[in-house]
Short mmCIF file of C-alpha atoms in Angstrom, two decimals:
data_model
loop_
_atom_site.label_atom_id
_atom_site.label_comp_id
_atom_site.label_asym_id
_atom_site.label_seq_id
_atom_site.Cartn_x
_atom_site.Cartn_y
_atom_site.Cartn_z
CA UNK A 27 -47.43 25.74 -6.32
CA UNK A 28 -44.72 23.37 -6.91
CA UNK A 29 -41.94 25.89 -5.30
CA UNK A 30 -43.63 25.21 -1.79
CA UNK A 31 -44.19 21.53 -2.45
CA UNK A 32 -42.01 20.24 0.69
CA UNK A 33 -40.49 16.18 0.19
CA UNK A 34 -38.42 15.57 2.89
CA UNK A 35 -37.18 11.93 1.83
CA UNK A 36 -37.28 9.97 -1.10
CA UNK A 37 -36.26 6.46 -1.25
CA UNK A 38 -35.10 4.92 -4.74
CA UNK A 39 -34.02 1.52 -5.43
CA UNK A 40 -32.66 -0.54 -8.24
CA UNK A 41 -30.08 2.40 -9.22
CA UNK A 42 -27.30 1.98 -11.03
CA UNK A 43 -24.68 4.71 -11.36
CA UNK A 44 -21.94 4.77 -13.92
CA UNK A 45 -18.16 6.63 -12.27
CA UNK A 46 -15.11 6.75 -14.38
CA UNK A 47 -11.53 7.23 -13.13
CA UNK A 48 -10.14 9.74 -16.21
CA UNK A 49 -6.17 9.55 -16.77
CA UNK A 50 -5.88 12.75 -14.39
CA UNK A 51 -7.00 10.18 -11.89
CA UNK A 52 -10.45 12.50 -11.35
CA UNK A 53 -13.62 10.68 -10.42
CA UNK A 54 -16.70 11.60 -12.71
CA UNK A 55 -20.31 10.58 -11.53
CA UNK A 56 -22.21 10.86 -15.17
CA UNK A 57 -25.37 12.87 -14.56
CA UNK A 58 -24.51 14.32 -11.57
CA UNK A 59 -23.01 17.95 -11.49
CA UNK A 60 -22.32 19.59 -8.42
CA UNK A 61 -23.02 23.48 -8.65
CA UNK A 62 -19.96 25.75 -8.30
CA UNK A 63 -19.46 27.24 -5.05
CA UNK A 64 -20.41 30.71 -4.27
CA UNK A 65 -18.95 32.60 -1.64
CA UNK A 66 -21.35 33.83 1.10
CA UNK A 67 -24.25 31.37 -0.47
CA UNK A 68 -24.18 28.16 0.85
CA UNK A 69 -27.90 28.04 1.17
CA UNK A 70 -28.65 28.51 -1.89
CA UNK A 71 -25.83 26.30 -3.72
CA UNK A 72 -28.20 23.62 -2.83
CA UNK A 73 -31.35 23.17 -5.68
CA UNK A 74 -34.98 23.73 -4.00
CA UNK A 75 -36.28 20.28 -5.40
CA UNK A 76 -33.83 18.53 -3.52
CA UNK A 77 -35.45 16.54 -0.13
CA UNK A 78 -33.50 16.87 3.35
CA UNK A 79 -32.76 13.23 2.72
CA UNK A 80 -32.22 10.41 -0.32
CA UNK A 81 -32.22 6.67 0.65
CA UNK A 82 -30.96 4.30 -1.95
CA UNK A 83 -31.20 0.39 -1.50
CA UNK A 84 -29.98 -2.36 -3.96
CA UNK A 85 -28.46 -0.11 -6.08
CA UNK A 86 -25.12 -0.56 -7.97
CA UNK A 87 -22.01 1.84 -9.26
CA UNK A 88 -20.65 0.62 -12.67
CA UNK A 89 -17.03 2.03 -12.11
CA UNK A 90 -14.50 2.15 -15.09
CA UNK A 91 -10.95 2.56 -14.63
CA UNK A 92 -7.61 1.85 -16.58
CA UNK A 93 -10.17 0.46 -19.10
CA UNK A 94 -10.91 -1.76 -16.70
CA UNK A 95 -15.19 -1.88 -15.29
CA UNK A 96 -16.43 -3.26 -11.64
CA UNK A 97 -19.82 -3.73 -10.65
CA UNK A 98 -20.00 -2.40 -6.80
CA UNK A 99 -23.18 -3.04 -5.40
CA UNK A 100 -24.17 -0.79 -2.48
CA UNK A 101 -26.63 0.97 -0.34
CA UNK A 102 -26.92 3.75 1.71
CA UNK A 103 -28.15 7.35 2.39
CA UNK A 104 -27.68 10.83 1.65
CA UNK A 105 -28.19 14.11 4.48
CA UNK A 106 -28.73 17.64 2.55
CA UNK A 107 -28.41 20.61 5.25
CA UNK A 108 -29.23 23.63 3.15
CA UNK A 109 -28.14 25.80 6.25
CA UNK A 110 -24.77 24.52 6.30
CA UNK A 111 -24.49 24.03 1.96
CA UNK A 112 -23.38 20.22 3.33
CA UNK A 113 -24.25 16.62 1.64
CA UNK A 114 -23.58 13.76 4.31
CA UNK A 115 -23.52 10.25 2.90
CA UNK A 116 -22.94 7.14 4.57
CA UNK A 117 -23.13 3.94 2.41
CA UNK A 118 -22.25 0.19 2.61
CA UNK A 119 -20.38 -0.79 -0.77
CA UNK A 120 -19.69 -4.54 -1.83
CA UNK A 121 -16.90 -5.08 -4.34
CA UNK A 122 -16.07 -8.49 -4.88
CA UNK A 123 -18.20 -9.55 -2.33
CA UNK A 124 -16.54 -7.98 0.65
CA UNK A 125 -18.06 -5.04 2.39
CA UNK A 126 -16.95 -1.51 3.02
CA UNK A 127 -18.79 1.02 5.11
CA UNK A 128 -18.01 4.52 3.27
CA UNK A 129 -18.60 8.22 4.71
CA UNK A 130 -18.06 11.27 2.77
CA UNK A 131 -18.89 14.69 3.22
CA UNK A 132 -18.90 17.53 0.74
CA UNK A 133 -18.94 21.25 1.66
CA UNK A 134 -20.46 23.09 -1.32
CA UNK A 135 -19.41 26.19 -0.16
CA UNK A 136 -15.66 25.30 0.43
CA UNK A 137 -16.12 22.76 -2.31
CA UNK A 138 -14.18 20.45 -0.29
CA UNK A 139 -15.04 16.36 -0.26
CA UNK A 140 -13.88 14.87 3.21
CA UNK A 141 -13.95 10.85 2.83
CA UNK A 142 -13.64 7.17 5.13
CA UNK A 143 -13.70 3.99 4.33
CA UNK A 144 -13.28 0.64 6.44
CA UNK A 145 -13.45 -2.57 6.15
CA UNK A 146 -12.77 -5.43 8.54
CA UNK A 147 -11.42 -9.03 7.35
CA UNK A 148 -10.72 -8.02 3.56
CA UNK A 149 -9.74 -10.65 1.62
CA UNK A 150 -6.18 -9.44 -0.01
CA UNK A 151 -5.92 -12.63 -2.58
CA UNK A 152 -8.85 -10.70 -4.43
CA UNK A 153 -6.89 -8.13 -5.34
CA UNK A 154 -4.79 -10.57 -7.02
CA UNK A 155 -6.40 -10.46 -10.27
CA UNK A 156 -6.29 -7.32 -11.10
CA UNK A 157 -2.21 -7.06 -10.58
CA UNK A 158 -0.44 -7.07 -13.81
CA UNK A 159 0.58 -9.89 -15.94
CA UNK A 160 3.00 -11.54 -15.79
CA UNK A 161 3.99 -10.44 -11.88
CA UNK A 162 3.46 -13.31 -10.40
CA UNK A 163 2.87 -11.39 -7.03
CA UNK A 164 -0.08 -13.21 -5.22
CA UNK A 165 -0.85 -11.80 -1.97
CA UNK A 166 -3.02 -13.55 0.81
CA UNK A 167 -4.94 -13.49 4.05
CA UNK A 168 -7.18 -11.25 5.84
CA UNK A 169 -6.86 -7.27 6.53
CA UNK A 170 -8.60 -4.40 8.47
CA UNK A 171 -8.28 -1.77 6.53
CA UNK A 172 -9.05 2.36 6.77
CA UNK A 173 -8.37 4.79 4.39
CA UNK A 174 -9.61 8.93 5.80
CA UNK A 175 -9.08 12.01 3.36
CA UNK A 176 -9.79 15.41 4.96
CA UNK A 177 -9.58 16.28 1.17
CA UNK A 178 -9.82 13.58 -1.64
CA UNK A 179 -7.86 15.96 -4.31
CA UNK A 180 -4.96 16.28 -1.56
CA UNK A 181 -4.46 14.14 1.09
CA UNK A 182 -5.23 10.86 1.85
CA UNK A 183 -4.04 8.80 5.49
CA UNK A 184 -3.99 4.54 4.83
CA UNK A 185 -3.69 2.06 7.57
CA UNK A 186 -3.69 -1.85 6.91
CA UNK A 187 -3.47 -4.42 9.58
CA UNK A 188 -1.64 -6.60 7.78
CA UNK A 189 -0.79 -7.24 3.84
CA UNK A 190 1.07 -10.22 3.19
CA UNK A 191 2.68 -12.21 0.09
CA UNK A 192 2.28 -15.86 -1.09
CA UNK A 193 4.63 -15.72 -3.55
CA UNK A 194 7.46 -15.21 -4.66
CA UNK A 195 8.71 -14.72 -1.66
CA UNK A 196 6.89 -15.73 1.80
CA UNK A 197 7.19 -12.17 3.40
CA UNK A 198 4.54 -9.72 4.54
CA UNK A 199 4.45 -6.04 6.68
CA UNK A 200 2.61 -5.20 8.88
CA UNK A 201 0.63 -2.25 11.42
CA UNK A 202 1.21 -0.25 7.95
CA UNK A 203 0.56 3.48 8.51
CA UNK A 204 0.80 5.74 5.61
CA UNK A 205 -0.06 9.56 4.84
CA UNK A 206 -0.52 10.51 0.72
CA UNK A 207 -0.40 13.74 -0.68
CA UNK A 208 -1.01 14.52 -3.48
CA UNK A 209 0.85 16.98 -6.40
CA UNK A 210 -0.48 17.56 -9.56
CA UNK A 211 0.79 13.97 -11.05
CA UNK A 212 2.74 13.04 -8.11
CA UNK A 213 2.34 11.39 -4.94
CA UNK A 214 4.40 11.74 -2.05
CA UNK A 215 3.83 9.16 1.16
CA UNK A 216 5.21 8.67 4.47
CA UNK A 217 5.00 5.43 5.60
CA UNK A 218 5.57 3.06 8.72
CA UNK A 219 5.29 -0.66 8.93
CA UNK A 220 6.58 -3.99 10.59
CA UNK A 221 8.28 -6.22 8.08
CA UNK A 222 8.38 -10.01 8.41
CA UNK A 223 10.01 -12.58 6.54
CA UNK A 224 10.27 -16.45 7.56
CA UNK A 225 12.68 -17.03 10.18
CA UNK A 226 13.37 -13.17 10.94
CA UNK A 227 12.01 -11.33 13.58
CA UNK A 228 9.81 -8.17 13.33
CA UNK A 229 11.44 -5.44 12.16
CA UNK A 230 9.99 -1.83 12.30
CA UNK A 231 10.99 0.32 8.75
CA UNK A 232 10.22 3.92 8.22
CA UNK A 233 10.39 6.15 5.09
CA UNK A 234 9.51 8.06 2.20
CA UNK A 235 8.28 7.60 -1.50
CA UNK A 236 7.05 9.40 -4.61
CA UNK A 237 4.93 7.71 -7.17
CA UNK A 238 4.95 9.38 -10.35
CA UNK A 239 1.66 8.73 -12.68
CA UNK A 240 2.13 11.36 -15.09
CA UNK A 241 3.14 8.86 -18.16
CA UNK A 242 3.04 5.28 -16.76
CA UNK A 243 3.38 4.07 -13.03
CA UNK A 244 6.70 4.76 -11.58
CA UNK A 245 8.03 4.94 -8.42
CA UNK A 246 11.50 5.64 -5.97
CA UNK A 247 11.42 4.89 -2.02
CA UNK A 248 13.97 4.90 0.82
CA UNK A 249 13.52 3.08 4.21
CA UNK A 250 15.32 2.68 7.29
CA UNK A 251 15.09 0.07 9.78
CA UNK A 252 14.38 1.44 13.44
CA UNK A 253 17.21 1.47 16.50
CA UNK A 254 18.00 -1.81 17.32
CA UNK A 255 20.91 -3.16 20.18
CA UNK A 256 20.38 -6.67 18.59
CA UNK A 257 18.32 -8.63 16.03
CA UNK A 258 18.81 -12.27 16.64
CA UNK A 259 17.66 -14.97 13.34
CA UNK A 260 16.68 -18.15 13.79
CA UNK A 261 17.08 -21.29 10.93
CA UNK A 262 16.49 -24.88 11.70
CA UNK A 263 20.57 -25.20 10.66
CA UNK A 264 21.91 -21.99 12.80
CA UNK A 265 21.35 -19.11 14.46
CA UNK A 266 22.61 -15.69 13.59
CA UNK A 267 22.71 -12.25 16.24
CA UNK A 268 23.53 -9.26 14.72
CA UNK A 269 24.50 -6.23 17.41
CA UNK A 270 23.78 -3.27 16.71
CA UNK A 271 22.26 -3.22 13.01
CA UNK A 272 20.85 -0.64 10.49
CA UNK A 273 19.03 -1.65 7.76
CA UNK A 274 18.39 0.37 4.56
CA UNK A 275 16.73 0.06 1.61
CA UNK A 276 16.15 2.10 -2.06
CA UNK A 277 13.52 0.93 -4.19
CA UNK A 278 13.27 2.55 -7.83
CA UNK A 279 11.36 1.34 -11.12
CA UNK A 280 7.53 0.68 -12.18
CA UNK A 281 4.84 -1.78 -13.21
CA UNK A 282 7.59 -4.39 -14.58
CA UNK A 283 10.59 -3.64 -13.59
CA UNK A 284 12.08 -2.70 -10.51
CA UNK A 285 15.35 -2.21 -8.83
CA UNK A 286 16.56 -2.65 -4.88
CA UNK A 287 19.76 -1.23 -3.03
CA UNK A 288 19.80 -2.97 0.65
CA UNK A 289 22.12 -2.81 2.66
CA UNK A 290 22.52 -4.31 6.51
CA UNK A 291 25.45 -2.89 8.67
CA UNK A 292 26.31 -4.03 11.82
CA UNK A 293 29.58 -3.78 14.99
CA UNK A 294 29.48 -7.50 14.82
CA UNK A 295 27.55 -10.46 14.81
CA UNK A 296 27.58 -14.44 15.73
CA UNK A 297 26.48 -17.36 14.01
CA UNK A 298 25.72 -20.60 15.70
CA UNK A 299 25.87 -23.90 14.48
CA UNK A 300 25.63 -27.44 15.99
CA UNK A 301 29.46 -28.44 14.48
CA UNK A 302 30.75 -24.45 14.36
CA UNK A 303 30.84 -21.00 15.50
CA UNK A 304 31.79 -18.11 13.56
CA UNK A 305 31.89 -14.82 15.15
CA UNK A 306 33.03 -11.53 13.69
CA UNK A 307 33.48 -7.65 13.82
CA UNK A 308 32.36 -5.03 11.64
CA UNK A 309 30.16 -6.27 9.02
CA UNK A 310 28.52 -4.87 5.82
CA UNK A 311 26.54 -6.57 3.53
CA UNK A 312 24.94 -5.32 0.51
CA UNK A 313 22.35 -6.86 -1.99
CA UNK A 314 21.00 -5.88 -5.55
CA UNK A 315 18.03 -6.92 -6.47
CA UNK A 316 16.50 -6.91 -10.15
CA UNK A 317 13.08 -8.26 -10.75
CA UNK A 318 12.42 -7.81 -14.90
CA UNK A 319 9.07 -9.26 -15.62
CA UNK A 320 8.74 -8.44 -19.01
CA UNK A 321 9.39 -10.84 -21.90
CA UNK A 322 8.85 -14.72 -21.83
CA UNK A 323 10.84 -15.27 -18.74
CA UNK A 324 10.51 -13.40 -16.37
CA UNK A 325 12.27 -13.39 -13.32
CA UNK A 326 13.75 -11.80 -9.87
CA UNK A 327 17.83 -11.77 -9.80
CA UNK A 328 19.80 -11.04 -6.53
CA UNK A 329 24.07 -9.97 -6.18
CA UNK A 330 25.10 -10.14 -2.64
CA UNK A 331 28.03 -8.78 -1.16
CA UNK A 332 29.85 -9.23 2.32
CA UNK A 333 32.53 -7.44 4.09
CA UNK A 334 33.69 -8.51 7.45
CA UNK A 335 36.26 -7.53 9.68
CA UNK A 336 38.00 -9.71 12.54
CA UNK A 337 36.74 -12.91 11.75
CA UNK A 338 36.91 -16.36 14.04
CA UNK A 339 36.23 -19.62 13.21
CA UNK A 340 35.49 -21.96 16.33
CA UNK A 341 34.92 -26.14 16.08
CA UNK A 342 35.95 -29.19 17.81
CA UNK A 343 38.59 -29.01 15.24
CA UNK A 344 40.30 -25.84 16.59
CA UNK A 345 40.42 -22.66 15.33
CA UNK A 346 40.57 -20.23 12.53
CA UNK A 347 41.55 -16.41 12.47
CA UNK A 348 40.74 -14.12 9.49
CA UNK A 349 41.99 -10.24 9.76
CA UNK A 350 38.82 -9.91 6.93
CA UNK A 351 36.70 -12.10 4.90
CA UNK A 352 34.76 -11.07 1.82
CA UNK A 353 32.18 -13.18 0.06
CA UNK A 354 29.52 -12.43 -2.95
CA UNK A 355 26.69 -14.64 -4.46
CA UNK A 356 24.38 -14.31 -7.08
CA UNK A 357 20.89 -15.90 -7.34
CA UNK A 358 17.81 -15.80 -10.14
CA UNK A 359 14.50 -16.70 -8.78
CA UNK A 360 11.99 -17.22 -12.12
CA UNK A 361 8.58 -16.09 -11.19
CA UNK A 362 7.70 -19.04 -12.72
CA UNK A 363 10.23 -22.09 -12.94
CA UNK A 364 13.16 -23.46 -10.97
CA UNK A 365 15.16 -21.15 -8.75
CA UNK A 366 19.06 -21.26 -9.66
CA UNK A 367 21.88 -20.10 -7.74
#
């Protein structure tokens, strides 16, 4: 009889599987339905016909999103314990030519999906073009990244050695540690990373933000620079120590428009140059930034704002005491074109 017919592998090869990403942000598999759990009945969740074990070699997953389709070749192998109602797959994917090693488990009887993916020495300007038009954001460089789940419709804990930006700006983070979870439409993350910027040091920010998918992409985050006694910047014209600073930043808007709020307060600070020194107290400085890339020119515009208190002027010419000095500056930086200030 067929029902005692026993297969434990089967190896298949040349598969190709087609996934879709629906606007709930749900991945479908077409043609393959898991069977609803049933308490107490693990075992038998799990169809007879099915061997202990299903190898699959140059295979591929046709994967449509945000009517957008990749072709992801892969490979790898699937564990069925009907004791434990448990599917164990490990499989090597290739998007774009760089390789990921994925692991997910699923627990019929919990109906819970555990995931991991890693890959070492991804190459971030690929995921340059799929950003939107016009951004103009072009990342580069290598990454190690890991992304685990202990449950893909709740949680989901990113790390990323590194991800940083060739333009606009020449700026990157880094050691980025961040922990999604998930609620209905929106997604809440706590985040850690190193920020970097030419000419600054390292600077370790922490915070919080919420990502809100259920019309289009938008987003709000708040982060706060860690306890510093001093932060010391170097220029090839001068040299600038702040004491004592906090740094803060808001970020609000979506896909083409966003808004910043930072603001850098500090008990004093010293700059340092060949012909002058200018040393002062208190100081608060605030910048706006606006980057609207919608419409034919788009482009990134900055207000600054400074408030200092007991200012001193020193030079071989003698010197110069302010009570306070206050200064502001605007500058527009086109994502494409000639920056203006």
């Amino acid at each position: 009889h067929l029902s005692e017919v026993e297969i434990p592998s089967v190896t298949v090869s040349g598969l190709t599987m087609h996934a879709v990403v629906d606007k709930e942000n749900r991945l479908t598999i077409r043609g393959l339905h898991l069977p609803e759990p049933q308490a107490g009945a693990a075992s038998s969740t799990i169809p007879a016909m099915l061997p202990d074990e299903v190898v699959i070699r140059s295979s591929q997953v046709v994967l449509t999103a945000r009517g957008r389709q990749w072709r992801i070749p892969f490979s790898g192998r699937a564990l069925i314990s009907r004791p434990e109602g448990r599917v164990d797959i490990e499989a090597m994917l290739y998007p774009l030519g760089q390789a990921i090693a994925a692991k997910l488990a699923h627990d019929l009887e919990e109906s819970v999906t555990s995931m991991t993916l890693t890959a070492h020495g991804f190459d971030l300007s690929l995921v340059n073009g799929f950003l939107p038009d016009p951004s103009g954001v072009m990342f580069k460089g290598m990454s190690d990244v890991a992304i685990n789940s202990p449950d893909v419709r709740r949680q989901w804990e990113v790390s990323l050695s590194r991800l940083h930006m060739a333009h606009p700006l020449s700026a990157g983070l880094e050691n980025i540690k961040a922990v999604l979870v998930t609620d209905k439409k929106k997604v809440n993350i706590n985040a850690h990373f190193d920020c970097l910027a030419t000419g600054v040091p390292k600077l370790g920010l922490s915070g919080t933000a919420v990502v809100d998918l259920s019309v289009s992409p938008v987003f709000s985050a708040r982060f706060k620079s860690q306890q510093l006694s001093e932060l010391e910047i170097d220029h090839p014209l001068a040299q600038l120590i702040v004491t004592d600073p906090v740094f803060n930043a808001d970020f609000r808007g979506g896909a083409d428009k966003i808004r910043a709020e930072i603001a850098l307060a500090a008990s004093k600070s010293r700059l340092s140059h060949e012909a002058a020194r200018v040393l002062t107290g208190s100081a608060d400085i605030k910048t706006t930034v606006e980057a609207d890339l919608t419409g034919s020119r788009p482009a990134i515009v900055s207000d600054t704002r400074a408030e200092m208190g007991k200012v001193r002027v020193e030079s071989g010419q003698g010197r110069l005491v302010l009570p306070e000095c206050r200064l502001a500056g605007k500058a527009v930086l086109p994502v494409k074109g000639d920056f203006t200030g």
